[in-house]
mmCIF file of C-alpha atoms in Angstrom:
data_model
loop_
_atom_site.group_PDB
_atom_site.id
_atom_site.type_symbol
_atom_site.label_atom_id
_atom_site.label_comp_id
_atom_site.label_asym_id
_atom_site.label_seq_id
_atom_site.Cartn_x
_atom_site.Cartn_y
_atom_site.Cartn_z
ATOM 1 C CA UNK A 1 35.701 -38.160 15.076
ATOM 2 C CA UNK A 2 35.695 -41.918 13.938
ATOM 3 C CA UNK A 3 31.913 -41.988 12.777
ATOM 4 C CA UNK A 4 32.905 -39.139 10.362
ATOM 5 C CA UNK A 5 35.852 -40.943 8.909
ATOM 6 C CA UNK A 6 38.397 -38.448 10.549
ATOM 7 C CA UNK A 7 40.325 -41.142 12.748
ATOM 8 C CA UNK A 8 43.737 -39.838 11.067
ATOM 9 C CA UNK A 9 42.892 -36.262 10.699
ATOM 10 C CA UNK A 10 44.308 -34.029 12.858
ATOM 11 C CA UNK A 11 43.038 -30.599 14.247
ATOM 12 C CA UNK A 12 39.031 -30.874 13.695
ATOM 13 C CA UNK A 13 36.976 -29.662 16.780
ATOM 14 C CA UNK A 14 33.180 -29.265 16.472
ATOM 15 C CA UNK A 15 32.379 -25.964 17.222
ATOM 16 C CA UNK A 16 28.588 -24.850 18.544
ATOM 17 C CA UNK A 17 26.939 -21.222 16.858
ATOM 18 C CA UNK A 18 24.860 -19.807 19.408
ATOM 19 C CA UNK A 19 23.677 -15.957 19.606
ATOM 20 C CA UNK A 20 25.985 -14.910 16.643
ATOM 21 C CA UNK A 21 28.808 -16.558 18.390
ATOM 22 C CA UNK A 22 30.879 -19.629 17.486
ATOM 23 C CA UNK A 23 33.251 -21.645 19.928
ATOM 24 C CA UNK A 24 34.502 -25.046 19.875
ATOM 25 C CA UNK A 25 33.634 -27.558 22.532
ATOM 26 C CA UNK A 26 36.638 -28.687 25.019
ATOM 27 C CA UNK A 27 37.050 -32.429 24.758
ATOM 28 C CA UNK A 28 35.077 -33.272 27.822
ATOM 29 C CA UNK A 29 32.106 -31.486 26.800
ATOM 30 C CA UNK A 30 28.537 -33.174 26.005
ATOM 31 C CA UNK A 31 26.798 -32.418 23.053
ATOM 32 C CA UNK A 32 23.454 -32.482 25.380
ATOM 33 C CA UNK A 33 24.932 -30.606 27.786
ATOM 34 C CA UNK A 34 25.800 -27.389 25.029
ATOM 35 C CA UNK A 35 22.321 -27.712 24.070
ATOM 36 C CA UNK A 36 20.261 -28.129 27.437
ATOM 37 C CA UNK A 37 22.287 -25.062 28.303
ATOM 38 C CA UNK A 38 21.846 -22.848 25.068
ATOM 39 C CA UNK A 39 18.212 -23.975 25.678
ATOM 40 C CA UNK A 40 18.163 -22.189 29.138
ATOM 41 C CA UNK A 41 19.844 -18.870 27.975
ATOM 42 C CA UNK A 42 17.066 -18.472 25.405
ATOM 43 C CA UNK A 43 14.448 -19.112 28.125
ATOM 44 C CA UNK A 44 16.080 -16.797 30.198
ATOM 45 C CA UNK A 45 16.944 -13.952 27.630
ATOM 46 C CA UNK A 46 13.451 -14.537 25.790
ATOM 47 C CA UNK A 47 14.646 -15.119 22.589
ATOM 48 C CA UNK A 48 14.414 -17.988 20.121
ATOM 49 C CA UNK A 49 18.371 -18.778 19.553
ATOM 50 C CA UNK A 50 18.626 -22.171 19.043
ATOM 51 C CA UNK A 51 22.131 -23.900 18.694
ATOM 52 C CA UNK A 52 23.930 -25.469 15.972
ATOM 53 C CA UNK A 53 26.955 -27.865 15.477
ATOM 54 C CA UNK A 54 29.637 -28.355 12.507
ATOM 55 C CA UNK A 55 32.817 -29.890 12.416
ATOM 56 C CA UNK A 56 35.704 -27.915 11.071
ATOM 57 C CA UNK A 57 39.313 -28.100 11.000
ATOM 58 C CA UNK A 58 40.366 -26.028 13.619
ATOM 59 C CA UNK A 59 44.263 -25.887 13.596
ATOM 60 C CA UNK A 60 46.146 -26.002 10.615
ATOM 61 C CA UNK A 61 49.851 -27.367 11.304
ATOM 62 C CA UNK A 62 51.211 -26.052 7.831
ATOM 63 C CA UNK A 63 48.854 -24.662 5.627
ATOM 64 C CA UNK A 64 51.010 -25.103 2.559
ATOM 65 C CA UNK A 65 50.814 -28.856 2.968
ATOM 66 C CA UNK A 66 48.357 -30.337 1.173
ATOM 67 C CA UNK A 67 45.521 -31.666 3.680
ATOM 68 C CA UNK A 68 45.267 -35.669 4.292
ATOM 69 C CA UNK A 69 42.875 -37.525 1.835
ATOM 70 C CA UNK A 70 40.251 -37.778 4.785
ATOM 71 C CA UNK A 71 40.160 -34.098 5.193
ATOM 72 C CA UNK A 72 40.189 -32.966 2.115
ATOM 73 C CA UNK A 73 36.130 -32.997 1.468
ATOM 74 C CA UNK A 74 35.711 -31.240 5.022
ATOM 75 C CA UNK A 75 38.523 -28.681 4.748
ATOM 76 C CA UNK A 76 36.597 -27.582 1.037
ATOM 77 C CA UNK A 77 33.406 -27.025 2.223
ATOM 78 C CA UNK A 78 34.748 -25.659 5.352
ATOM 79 C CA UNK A 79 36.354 -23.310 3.167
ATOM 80 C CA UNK A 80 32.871 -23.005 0.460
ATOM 81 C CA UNK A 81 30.769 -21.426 4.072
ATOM 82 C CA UNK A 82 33.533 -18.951 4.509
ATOM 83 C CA UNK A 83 33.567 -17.971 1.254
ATOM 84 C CA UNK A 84 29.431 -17.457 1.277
ATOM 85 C CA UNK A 85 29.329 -15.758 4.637
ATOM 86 C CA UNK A 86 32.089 -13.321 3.074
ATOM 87 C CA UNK A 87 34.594 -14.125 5.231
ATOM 88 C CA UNK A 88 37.169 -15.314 3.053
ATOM 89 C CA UNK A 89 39.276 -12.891 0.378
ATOM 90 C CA UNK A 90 39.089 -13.964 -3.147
ATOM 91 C CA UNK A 91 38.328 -11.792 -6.299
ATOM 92 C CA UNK A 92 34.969 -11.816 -7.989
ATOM 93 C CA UNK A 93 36.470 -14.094 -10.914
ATOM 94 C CA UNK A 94 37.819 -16.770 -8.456
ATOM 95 C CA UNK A 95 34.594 -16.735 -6.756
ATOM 96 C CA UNK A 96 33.185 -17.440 -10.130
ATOM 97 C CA UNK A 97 35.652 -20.407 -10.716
ATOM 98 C CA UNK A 98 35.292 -21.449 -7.133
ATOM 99 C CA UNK A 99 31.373 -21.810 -7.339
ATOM 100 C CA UNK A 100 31.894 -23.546 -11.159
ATOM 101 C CA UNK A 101 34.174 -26.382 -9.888
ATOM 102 C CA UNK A 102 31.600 -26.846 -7.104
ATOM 103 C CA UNK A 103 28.965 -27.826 -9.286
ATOM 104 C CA UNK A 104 31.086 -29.705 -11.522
ATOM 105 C CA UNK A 105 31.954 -31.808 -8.295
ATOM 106 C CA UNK A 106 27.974 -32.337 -7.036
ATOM 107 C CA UNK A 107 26.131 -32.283 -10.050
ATOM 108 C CA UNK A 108 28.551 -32.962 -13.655
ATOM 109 C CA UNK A 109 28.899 -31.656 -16.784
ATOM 110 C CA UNK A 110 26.393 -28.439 -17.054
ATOM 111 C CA UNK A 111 25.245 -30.555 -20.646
ATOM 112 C CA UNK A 112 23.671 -33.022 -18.294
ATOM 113 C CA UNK A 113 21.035 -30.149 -17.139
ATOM 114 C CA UNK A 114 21.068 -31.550 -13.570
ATOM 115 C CA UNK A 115 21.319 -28.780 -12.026
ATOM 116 C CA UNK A 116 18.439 -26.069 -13.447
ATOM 117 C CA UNK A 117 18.416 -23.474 -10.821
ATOM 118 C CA UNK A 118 22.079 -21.536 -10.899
ATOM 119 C CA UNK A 119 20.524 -18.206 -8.952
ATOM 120 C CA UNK A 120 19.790 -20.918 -6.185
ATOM 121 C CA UNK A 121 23.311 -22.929 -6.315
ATOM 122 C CA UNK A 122 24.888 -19.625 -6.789
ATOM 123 C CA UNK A 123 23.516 -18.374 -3.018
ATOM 124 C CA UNK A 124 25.142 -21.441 -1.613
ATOM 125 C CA UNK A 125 28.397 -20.404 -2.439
ATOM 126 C CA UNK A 126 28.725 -16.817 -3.094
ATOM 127 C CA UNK A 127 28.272 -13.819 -1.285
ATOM 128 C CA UNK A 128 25.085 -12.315 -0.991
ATOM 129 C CA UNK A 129 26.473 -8.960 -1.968
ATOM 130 C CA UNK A 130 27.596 -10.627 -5.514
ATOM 131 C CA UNK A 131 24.711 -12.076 -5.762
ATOM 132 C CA UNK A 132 23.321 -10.982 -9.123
ATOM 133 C CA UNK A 133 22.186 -12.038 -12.777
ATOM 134 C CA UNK A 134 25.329 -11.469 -14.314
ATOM 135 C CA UNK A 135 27.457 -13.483 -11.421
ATOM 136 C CA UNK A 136 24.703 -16.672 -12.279
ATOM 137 C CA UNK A 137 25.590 -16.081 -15.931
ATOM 138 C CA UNK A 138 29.269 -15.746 -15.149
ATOM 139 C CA UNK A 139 29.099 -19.058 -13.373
ATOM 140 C CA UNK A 140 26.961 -20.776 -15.660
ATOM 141 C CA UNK A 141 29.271 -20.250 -18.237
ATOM 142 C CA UNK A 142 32.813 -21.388 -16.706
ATOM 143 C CA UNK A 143 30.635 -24.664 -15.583
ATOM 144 C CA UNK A 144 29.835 -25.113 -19.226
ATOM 145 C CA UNK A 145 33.877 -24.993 -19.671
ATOM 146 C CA UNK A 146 34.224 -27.601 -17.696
ATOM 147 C CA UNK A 147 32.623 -30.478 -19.560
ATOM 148 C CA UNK A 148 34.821 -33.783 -18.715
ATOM 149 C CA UNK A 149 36.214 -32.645 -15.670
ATOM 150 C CA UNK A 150 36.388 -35.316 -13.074
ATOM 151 C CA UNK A 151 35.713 -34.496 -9.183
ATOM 152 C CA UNK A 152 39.336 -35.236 -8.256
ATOM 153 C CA UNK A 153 40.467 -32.599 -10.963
ATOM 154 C CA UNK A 154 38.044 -29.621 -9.902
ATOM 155 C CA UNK A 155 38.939 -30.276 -6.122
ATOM 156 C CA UNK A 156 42.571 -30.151 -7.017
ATOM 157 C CA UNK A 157 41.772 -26.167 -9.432
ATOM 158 C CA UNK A 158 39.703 -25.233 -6.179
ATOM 159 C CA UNK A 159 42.083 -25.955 -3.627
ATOM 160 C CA UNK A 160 44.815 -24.245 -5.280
ATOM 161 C CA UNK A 161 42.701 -20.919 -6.435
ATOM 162 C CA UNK A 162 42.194 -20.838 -2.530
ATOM 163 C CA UNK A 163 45.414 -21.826 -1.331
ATOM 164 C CA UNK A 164 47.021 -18.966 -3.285
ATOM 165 C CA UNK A 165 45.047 -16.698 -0.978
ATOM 166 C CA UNK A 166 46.861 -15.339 2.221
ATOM 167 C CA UNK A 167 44.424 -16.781 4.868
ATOM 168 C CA UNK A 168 44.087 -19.921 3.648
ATOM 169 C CA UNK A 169 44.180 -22.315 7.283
ATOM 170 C CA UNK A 170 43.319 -19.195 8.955
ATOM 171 C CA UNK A 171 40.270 -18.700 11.230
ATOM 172 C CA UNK A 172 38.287 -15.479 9.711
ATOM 173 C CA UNK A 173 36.880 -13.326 12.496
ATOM 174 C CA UNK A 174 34.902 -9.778 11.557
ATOM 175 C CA UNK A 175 36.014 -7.828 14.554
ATOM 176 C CA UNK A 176 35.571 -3.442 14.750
ATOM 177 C CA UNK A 177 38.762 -1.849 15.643
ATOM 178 C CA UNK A 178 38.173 0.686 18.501
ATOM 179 C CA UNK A 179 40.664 3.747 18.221
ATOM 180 C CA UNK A 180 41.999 4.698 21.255
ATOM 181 C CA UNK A 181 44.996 7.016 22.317
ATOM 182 C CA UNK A 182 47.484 3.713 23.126
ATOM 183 C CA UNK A 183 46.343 1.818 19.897
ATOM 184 C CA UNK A 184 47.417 1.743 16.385
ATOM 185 C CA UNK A 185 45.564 3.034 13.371
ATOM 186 C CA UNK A 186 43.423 0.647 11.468
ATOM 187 C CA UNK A 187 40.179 0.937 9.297
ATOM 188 C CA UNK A 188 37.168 0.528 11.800
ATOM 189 C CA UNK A 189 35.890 -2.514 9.837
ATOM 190 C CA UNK A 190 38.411 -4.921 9.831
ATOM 191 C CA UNK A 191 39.298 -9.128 9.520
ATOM 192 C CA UNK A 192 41.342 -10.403 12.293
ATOM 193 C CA UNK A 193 42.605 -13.777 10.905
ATOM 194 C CA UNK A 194 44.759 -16.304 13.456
ATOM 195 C CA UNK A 195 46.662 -18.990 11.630
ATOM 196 C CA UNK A 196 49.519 -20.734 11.657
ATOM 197 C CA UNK A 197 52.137 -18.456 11.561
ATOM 198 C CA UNK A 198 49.687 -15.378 13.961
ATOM 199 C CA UNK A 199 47.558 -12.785 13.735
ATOM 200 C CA UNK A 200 46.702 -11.048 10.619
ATOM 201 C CA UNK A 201 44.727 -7.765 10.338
ATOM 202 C CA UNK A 202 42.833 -6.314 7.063
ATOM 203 C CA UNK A 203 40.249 -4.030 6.355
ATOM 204 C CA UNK A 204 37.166 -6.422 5.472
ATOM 205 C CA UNK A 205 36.581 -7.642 2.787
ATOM 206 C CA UNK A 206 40.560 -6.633 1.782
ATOM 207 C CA UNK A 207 43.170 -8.446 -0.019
ATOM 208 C CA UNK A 208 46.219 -6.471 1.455
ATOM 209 C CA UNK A 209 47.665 -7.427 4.844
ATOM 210 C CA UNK A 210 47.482 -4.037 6.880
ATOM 211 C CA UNK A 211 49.313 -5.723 9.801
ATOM 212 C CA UNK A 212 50.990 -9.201 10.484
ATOM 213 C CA UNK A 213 52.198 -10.716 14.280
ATOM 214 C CA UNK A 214 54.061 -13.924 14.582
ATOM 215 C CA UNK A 215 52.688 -15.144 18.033
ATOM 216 C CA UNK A 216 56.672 -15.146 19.211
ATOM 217 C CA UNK A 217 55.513 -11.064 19.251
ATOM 218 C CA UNK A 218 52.125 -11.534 20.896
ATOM 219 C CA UNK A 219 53.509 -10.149 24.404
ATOM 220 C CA UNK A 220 49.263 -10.604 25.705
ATOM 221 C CA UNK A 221 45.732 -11.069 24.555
ATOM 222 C CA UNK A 222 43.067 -10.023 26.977
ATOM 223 C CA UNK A 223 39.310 -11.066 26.226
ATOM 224 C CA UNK A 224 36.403 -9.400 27.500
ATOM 225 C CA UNK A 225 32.486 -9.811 26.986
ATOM 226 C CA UNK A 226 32.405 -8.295 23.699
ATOM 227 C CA UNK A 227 35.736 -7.016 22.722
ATOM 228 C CA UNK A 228 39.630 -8.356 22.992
ATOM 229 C CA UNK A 229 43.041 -6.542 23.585
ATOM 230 C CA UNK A 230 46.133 -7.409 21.762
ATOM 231 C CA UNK A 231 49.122 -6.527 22.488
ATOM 232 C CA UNK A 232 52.547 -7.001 20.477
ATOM 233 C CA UNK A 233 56.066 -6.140 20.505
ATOM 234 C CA UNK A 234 58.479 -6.855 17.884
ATOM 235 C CA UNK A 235 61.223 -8.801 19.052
ATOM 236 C CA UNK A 236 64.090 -7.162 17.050
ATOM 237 C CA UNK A 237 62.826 -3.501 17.055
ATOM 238 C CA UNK A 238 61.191 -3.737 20.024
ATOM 239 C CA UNK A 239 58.748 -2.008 18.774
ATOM 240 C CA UNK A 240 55.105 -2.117 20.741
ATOM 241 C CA UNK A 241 51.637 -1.978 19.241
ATOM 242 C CA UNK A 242 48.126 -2.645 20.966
ATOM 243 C CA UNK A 243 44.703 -3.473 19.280
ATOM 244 C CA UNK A 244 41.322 -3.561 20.484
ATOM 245 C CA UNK A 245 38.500 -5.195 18.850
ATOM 246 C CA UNK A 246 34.763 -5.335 19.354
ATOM 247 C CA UNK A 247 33.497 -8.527 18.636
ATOM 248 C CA UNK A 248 30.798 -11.483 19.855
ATOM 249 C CA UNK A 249 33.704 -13.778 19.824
ATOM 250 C CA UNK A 250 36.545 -12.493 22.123
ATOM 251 C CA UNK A 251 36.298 -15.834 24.108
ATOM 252 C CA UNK A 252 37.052 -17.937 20.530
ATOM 253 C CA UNK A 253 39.959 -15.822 19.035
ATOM 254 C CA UNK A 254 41.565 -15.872 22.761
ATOM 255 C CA UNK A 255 41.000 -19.683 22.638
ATOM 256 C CA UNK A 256 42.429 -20.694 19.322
ATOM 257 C CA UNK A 257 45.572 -18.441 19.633
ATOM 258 C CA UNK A 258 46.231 -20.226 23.265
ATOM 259 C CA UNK A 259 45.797 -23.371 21.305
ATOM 260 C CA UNK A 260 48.235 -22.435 18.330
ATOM 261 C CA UNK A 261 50.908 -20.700 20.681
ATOM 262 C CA UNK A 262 50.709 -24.325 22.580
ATOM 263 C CA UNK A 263 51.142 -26.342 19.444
ATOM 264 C CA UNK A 264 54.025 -24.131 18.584
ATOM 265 C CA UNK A 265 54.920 -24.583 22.136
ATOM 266 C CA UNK A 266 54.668 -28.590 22.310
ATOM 267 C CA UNK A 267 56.477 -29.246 18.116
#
């Protein structure tokens, strides 16, 4: 992580997307490896998947801390995809100020008429189901408001309009709950978020928390090819509830809760 100025950051992994999936690479693996590999899937499966790399910050220790100087740029944009690929709760109007302070921060004071083509910026950072004439307008405008506004003082408005959201630091994953006799009731399109604190469920897209799990309640978590069993019980009712999910990335969510329940494990 030293070329990208992250020698004192702490929890970035650099995860590859392949097929609609997205994993992070174990320490040991080879960049050249991941791809000679992904390479010989496609052959095989006669398609033209290629893979791709990011860095992102994979564990958050306490989201409520503010993030160290040298992650700050990475953890924002990390954040800007998530909001774009709609996988990140916020209400239309923070969207709005969201996408304004973003191009205060790359291109200045809307007066300076750097930046021409809002429909285009816009698609960079919002949703494509927002996407519209009156959401360019909307964001056109609040950039106008923000004439003299410095790029330390719009990261500061953006990173608290997103930290106010319950899933900031958490890992977004769109999952389908599966009914089943043994498992508990949940809309069939859901967000299964892992964080600091556990697992949080919501119906996509949702702002209200249909069902929290501190990972001290996470009795197992069993992935499969494409789905993932959960299974809980509360600690002080003893309570029991089990999940099942469909989803591309079983293997990832199994992964990063191992890797949270041993950094809770190891502090």
């Amino acid at each position: 992580m030293e070329k990208f100025g992250l020698t004192e950051a702490s929890g970035f992994a650099i995860y590859q997307y392949y097929a609609k999936a997205e994993l992070a690479l174990f320490s040991e693996e080879k960049i050249a490896d991941v791809v000679q590999r992904c390479e010989r899937a496609s052959i095989n499966a006669q398609t033209s998947d290629k893979v791709h790399f990011i860095i992102k910050k994979r564990l958050f220790d306490e989201p409520s801390k503010k993030c160290k100087p040298c992650e700050e740029d990475f953890v924002r944009w990390q954040i800007v995809e998530d909001i774009k690929n709609d996988r990140y709760p916020l209400k239309p109007e923070d969207i709005v100020a969201c996408a304004a302070y973003m191009a205060q921060i790359q291109y200045g004071d809307a007066a300076m008429e750097v930046l021409d083509d809002y429909m285009g910026f816009a698609s960079k950072v919002v949703p494509k189901r927002l996407l519209s004439e009156e959401m360019e307008d909307k964001i056109r405008t609040r950039h106008l408001e923000l004439a003299g506004f410095d790029i330390h003082s719009c990261h500061a408005e953006f990173m608290k309009t997103v930290m106010n959201q319950p899933l900031f630091g958490h890992t977004v994953f769109s999952v389908l709950h599966i009914q089943q006799a043994y498992t508990s009731k949940l809309p069939r399109e859901c967000w299964l978020a892992v964080g600091f604190d556990g697992v949080k469920i919501l119906a996509r897209r949702s702002l209200e928390i249909s069902a929290a799990h501190p990972f001290s309640d996470l009795v197992n978590y069993i992935p499969a090819k494409n789905n993932i069993l959960l299974v809980i019980e509360n600690r002080s009712t003893l309570k029991a509830a089990k999940y099942v999910f469909s989803t591309e990335n079983s293997l990832a969510i199994a992964s990063l809760i191992k890797d949270y329940i041993d950094f809770h494990l190891s502090t």
